[in-house]
Coordinates of C-alpha atoms in Angstrom, one line a residue:
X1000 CA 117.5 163.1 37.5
X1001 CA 119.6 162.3 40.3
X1002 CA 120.2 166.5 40.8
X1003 CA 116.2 166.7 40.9
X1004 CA 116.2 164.1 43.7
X1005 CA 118.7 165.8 45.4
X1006 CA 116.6 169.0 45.8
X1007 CA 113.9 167.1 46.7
X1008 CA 115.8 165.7 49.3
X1009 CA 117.2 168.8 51.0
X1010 CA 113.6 170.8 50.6
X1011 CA 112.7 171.6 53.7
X1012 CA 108.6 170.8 54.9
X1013 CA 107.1 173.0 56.5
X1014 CA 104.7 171.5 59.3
X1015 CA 105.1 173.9 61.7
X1016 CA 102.7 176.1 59.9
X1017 CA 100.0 173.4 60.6
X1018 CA 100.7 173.2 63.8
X1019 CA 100.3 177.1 64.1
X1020 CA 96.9 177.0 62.0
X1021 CA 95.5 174.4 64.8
X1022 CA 97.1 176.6 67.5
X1023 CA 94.6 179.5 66.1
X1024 CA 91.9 177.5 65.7
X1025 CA 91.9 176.2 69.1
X1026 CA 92.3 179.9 70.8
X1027 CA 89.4 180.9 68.6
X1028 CA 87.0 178.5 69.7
X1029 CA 88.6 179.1 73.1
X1030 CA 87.9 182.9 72.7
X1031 CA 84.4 182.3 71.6
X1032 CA 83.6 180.1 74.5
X1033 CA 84.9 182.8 77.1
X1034 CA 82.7 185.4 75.2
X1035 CA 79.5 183.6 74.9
X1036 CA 78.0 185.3 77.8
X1037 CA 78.7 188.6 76.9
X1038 CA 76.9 187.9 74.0
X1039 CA 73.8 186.6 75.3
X1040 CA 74.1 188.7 79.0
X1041 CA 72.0 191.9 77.7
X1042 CA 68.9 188.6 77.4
X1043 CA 70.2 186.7 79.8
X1044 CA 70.1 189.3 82.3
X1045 CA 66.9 190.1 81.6
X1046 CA 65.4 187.2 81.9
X1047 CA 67.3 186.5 85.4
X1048 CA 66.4 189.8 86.7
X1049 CA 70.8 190.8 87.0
X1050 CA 72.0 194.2 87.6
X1051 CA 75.3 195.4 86.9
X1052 CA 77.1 194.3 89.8
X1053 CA 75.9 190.5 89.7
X1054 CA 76.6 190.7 85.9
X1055 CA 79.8 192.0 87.0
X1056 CA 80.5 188.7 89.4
X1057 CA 78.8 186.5 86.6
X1058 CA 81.4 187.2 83.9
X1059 CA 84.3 187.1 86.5
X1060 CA 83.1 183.5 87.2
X1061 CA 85.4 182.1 84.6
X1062 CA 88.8 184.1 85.6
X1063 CA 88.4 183.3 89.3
X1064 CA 89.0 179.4 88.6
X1065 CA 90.9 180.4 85.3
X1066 CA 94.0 182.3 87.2
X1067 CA 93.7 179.3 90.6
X1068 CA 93.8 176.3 87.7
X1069 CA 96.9 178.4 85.5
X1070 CA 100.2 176.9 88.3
X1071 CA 98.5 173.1 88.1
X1072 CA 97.5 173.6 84.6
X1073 CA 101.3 174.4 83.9
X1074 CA 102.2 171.2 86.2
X1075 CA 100.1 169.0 84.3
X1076 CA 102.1 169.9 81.0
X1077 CA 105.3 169.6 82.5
X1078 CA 104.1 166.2 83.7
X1079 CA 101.9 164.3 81.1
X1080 CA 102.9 166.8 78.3
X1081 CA 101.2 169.6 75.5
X1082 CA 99.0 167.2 73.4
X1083 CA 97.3 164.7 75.8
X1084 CA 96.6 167.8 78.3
X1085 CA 95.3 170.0 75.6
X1086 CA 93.2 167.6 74.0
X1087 CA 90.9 167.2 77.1
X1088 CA 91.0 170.8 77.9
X1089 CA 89.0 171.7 74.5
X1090 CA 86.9 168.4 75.4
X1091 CA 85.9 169.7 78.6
X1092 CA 85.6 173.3 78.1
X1093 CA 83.3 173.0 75.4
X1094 CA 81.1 170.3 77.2
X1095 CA 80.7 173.0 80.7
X1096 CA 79.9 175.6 77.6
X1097 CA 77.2 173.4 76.2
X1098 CA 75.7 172.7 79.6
X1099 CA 75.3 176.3 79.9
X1100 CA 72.4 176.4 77.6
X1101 CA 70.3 175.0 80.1
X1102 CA 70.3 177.3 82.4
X1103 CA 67.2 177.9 81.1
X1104 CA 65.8 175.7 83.1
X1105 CA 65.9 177.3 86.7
X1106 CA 64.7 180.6 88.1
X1107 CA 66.2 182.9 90.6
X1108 CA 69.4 182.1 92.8
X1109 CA 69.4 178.6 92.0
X1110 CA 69.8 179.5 88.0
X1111 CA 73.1 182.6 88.6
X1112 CA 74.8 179.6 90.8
X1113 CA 74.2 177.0 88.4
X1114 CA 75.6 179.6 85.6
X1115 CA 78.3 180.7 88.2
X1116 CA 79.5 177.0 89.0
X1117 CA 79.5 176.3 84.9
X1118 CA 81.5 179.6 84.0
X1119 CA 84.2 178.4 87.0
X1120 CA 84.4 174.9 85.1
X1121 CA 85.3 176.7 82.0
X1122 CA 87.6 178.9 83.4
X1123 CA 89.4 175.7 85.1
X1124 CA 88.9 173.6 81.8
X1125 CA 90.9 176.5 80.1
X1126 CA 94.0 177.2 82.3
X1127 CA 96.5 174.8 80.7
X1128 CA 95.4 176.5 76.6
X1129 CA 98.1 179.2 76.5
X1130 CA 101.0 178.0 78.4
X1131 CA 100.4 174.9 76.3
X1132 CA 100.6 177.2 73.1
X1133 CA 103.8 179.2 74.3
X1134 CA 105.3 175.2 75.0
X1135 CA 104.5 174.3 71.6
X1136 CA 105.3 177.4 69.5
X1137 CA 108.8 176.9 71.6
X1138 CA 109.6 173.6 70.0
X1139 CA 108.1 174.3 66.7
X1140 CA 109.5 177.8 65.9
X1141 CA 113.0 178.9 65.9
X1142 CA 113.7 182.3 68.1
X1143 CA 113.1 184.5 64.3
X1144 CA 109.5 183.0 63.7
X1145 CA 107.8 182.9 67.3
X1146 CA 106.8 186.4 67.5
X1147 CA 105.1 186.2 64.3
X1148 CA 103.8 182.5 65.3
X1149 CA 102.9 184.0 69.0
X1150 CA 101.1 186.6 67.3
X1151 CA 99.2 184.7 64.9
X1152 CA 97.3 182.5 67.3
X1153 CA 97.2 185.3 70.4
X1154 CA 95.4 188.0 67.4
X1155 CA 92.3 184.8 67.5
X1156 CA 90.9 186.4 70.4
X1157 CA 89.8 188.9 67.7
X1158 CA 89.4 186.2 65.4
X1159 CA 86.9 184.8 67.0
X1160 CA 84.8 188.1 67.6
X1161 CA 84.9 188.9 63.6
X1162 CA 83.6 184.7 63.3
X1163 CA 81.5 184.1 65.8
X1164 CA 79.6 187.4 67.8
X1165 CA 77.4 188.5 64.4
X1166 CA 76.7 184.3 64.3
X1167 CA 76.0 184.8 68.2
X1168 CA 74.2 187.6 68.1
X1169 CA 72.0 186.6 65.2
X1170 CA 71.3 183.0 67.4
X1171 CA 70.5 185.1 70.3
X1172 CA 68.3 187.2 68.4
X1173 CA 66.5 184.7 66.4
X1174 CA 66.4 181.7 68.8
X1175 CA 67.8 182.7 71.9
X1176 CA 70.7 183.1 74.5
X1177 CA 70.2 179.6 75.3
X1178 CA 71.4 177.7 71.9
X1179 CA 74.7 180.3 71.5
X1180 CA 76.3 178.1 74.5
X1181 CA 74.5 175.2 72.8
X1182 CA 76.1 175.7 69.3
X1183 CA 79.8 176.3 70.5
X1184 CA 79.9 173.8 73.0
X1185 CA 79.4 171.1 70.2
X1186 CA 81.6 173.1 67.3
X1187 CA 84.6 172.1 70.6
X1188 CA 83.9 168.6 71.3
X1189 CA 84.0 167.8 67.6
X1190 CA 87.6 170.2 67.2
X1191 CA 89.1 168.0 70.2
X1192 CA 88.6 165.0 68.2
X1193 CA 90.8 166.4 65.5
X1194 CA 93.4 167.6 67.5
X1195 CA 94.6 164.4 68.7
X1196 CA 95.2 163.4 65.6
X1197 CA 97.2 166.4 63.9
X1198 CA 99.0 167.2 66.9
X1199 CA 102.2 165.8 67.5
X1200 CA 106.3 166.9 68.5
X1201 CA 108.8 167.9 65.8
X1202 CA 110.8 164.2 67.0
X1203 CA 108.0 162.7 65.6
X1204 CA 105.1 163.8 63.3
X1205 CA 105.2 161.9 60.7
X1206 CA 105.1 164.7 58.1
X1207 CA 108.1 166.5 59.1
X1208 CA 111.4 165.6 57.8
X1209 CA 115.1 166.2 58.9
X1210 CA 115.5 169.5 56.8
X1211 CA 113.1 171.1 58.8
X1212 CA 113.9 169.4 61.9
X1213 CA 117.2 171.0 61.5
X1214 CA 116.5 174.7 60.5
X1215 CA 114.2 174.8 63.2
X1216 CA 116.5 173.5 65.7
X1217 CA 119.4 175.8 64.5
X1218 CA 117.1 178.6 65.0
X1219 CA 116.7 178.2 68.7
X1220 CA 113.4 175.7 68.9
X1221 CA 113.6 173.4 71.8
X1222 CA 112.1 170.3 69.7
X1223 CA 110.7 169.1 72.8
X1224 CA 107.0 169.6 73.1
X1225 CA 106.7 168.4 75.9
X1226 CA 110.1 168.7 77.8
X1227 CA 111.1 165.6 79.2
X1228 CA 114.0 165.4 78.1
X1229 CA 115.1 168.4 80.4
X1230 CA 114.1 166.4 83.1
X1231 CA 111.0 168.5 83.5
X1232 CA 109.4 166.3 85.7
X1233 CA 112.0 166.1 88.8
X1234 CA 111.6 170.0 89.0
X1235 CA 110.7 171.4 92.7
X1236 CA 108.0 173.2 91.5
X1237 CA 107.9 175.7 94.5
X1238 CA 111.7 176.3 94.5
X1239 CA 111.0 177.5 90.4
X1240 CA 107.7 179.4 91.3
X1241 CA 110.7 181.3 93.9
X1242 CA 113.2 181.7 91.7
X1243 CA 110.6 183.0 88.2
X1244 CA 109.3 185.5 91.0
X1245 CA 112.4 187.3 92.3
X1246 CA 113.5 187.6 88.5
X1247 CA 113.0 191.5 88.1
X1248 CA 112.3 191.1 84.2
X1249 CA 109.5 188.6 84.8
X1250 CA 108.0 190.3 87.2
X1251 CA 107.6 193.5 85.1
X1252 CA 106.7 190.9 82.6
X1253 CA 104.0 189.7 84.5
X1254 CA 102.3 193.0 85.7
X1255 CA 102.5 194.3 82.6
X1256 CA 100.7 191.0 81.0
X1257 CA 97.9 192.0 83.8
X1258 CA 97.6 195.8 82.4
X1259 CA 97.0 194.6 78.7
X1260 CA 94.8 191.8 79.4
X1261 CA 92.7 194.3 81.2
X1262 CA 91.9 195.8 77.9
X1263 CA 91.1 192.1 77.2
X1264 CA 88.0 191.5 79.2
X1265 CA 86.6 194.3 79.1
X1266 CA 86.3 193.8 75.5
X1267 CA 85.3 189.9 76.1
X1268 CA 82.9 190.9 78.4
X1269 CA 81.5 194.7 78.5
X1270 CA 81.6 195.8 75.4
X1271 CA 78.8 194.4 73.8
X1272 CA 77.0 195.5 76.9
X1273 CA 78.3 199.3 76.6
X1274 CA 76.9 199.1 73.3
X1275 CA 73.5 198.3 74.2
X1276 CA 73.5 199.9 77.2
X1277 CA 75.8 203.4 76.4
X1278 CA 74.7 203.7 73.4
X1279 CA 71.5 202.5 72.7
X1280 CA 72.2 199.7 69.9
X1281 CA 70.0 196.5 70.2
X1282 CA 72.0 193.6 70.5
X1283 CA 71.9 191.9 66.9
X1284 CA 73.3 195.4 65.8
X1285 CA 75.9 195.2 68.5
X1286 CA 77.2 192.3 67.2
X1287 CA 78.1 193.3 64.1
X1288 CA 79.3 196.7 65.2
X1289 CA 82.1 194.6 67.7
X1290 CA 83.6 193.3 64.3
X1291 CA 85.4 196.4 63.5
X1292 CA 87.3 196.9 66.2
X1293 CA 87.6 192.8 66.2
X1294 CA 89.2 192.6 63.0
X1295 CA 91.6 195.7 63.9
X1296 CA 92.8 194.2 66.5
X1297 CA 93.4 190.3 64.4
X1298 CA 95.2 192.3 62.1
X1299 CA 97.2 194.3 64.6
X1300 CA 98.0 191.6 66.1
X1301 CA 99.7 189.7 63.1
X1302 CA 101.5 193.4 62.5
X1303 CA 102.7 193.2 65.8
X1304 CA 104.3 189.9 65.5
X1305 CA 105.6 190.5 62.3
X1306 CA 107.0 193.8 62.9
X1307 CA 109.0 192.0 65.9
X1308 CA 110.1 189.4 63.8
X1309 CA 111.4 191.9 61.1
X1310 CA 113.5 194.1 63.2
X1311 CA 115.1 190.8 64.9
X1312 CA 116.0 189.8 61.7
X1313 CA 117.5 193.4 60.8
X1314 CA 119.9 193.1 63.4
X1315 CA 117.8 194.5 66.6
X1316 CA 118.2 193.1 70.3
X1317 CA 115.9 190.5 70.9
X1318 CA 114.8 193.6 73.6
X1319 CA 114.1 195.8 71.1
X1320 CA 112.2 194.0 68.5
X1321 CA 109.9 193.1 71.4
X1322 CA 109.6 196.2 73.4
X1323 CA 109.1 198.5 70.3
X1324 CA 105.9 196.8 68.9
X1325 CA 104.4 196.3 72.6
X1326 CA 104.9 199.9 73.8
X1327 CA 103.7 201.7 71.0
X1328 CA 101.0 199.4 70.9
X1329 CA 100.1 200.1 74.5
X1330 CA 100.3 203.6 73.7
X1331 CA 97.8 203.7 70.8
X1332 CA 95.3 201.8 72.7
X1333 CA 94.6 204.9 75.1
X1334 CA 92.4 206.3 72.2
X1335 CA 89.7 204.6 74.1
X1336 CA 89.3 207.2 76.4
X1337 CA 88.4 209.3 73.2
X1338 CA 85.0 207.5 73.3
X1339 CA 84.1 209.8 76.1
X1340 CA 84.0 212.9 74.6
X1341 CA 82.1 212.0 70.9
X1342 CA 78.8 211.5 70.2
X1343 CA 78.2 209.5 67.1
X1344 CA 77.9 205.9 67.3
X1345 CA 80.1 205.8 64.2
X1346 CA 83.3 207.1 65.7
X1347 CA 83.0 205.5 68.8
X1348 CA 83.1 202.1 67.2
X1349 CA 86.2 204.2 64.9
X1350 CA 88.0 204.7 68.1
X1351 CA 87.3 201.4 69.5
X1352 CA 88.8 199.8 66.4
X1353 CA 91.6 202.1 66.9
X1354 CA 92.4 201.2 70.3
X1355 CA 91.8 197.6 69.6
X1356 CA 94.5 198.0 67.0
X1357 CA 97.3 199.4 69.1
X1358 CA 96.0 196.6 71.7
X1359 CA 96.3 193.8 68.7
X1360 CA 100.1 195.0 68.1
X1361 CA 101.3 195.7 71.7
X1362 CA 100.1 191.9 72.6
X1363 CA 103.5 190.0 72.3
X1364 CA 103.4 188.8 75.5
X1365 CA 103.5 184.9 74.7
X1366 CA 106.5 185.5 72.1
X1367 CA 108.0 187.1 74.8
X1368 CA 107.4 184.0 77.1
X1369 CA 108.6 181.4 74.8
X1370 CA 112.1 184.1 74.6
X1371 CA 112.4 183.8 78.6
X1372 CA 110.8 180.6 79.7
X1373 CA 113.6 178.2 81.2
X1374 CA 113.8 174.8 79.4
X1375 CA 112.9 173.4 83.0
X1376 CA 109.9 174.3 84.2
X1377 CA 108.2 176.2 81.0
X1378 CA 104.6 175.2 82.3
X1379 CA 105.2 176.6 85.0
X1380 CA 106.6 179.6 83.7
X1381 CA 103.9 180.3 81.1
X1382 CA 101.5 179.6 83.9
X1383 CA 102.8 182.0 86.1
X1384 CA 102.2 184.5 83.4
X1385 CA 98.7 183.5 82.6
X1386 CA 97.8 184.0 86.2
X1387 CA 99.0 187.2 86.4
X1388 CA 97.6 188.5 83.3
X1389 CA 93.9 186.8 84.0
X1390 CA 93.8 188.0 87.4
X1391 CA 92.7 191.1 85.0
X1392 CA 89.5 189.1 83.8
X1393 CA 88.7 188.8 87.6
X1394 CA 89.4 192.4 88.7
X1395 CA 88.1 194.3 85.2
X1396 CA 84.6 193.1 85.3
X1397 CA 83.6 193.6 88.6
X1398 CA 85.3 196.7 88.7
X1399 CA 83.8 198.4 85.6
X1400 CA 80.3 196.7 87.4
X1401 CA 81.1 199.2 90.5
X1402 CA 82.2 202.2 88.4
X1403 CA 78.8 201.7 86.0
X1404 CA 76.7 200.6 89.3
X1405 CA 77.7 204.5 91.0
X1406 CA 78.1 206.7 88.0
X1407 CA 75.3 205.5 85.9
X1408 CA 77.8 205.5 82.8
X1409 CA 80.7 203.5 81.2
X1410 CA 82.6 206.9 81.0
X1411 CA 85.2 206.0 84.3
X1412 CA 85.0 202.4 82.6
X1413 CA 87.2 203.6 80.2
X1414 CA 89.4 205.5 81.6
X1415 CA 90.2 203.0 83.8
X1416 CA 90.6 200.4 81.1
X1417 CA 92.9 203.3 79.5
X1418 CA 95.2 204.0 82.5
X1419 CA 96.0 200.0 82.6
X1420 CA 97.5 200.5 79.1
X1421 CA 99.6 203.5 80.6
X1422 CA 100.8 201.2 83.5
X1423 CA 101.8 198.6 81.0
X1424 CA 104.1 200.9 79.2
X1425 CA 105.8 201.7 82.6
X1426 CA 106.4 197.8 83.3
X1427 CA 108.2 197.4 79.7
X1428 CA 110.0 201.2 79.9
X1429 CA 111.3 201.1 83.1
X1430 CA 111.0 197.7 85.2
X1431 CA 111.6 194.5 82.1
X1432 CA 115.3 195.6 81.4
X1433 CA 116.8 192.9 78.9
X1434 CA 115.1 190.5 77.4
X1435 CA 116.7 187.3 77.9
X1436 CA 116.5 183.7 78.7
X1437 CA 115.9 183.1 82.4
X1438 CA 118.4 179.8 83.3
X1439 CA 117.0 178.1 86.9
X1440 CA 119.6 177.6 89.4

């Protein structure tokens, strides 16, 4: 008996899978609510008379304030810490996305800027979600386990097109574009509830115990979700913005982020209009035909993190288990250019799913933050990142507007889309170097 309790006693828990699971969750409601527009915008732009330019600025809206909020969004984590701040992001997202719905309710100019002002609130609502995540997968996960734990919630951008765009798109078509923005906005307000009471530190939720506590601490977590105790809050947060800049590593880092999260938005937002638009599918048909690729690129993105993870754990560099996974990845996911030259609807959405899959592994790029963030100053680190990368969801849509706008096709779309992914290869081949903890001076 008393060897029995011994066991027990030395069994390690294993919260930090929960805290993972809410992690997803949260980035898939936060995934849906960025793509609710492209979802309703084939009706919505019809109803508001929109070309493809002002579609174009319309679902930039979000990015604009999303990539200005990301440096005080990191601040505000470093000062009032992960839970607190996050908890009243997914509160105030999803209220902006449920005012959306009544949009309805004006005509012309004064409807696009009351849409325009509400997509900005998101977008600023938003900013502090993924440098939050990197904090908190940080403390929670020791250096083996955070590419697979980065990957898990990062693939719920997918996630959340396999969940929600056939429930979106059968709203829209059914009821219409108004209640999609109607139905996600409440599905966030009730999730923020919950999160404030799952979400805690590894120092103190009350369901882990030391065993874990200690493997995960051995393992390189920080334990500090929130990181005061590195004297976060003293930081000059200019002087660190310097000094993260002038790191050659981040800085390829960085640009490359902005190359893959190109591929991003143009799935988030175009996509579903290149179907109905390029190829001639009605938009409840659309919807479903986005899951393919979707799910591809969830379950690419698990493989990516777990083949990182894996070849760590064989006795690769830190540098190499990372880089391996996101280059090939980037290189898979220039198939999309392949959509050009077929005709079937059927293989296009084969190639998309291809390319979404290469995308899905090659997006490691919040593992590879939590790997280089300094323990001072990682809001500010992961918000660095995040405004590099979503500067993409600014220039992508209002660039693929143009090339659509003149050429009367989404054929220089994706070529563009396809050349970012070459670009990103570059920043990881030649510019990153080692992969390493940065250390602020």
């Amino acid at each position: 008996m008393g060897a029995s309790l011994a066991m027990t006693a030395v069994k390690r828990s294993r919260v930090r899978l929960l805290i993972v699971t809410m992690l997803f969750i949260a980035t898939t409601i936060n995934y849906a609510d960025r793509a609710t527009l492209s979802i309703a915008g084939p009706s919505l732009a019809k109803d508001l008379g929109l070309d493809a330019v002002a579609m174009g600025y319309v679902f930039s809206a979000f990015a604009w304030s999303y990539v200005l909020a990301q440096l005080p969004g990191g601040w505000l984590l470093d000062r009032y810490g992960a839970k607190w701040v996050y908890a009243g992001a997914i509160f105030l997202w999803s209220a902006f996305t449920l005012m959306q719905g009544a949009v309805g309710f004006f005509t012309g100019f004064t409807a696009v800027a009351v849409l325009f002002g509400l997509r900005l609130l998101v977008g600023l609502a938003e900013a502090p979600v993924f440098p939050a995540n990197a904090r908190i997968t940080a403390a929670w996960f020791p250096t083996a386990e955070r590419g697979t734990a980065s990957a898990f919630f990062n693939s719920s951008q997918y996630f959340a097109t396999v969940l929600f765009t056939p429930l979106m798109g059968f709203v829209v078509h059914h009821y219409g574009w108004h209640h999609v923005f109607t139905l996600m906005g409440a599905l966030g307000i009730a999730f923020a509830l919950l999160w404030t009471q799952v979400i805690h530190g590894p120092k103190e939720h009350p369901a882990i115990n030391q065993g874990e506590r200690d493997y995960i601490e051995a393992g390189g977590a920080l334990l500090d979700m929130d990181g005061r105790d590195a004297g976060v809050a003293q930081v000059d947060a200019g002087r660190t913005i310097r000094q993260l800049l002038a790191n050659r590593m981040l800085l390829g880092i960085y640009v490359g982020q902005y190359c893959i999260t190109t591929l991003t938005y143009f799935f988030l937002t175009w996509f579903p209009v290149y179907l109905v638009k390029e190829r001639g599918l009605s938009i409840l048909q659309a919807g479903f035909a986005a899951v393919l690729p979707a799910l591809c690129g969830f379950v690419g993105g698990i493989l990516g993190g777990w083949i990182s993870d894996r070849l760590l754990k064989r006795g690769y560099s830190l540098t190499a288990s990372r880089k391996i996974p996101i280059v090939g990845g980037m290189l898979l996911s220039m198939v999309i250019v392949g959509c050009n030259y077929v005709a079937t609807d059927a293989l296009v959405v084969g190639l998309m799913a291809l390319a979404f899959f290469g995308k899905g592994v090659g997006a490691l790029g919040w593992a590879v933050v939590s790997d280089t963030s300094p323990r001072q100053g990682g809001g500010l680190s992961g918000g660095l990142f995040n405004t590099f990368g979503n500067t993409a969801g600014i220039t992508t849509p209002i660039a693929i507007g143009y090339i659509v706008q003149q050429t009367g096709s989404f054929n220089g779309a994706l070529v563009f889309v396809g050349m970012n992914a070459l670009v990103a290869v570059f920043c990881y081949l030649v510019v990153v170097g080692e992969i390493r903890r940065v250390e602020l001076r």
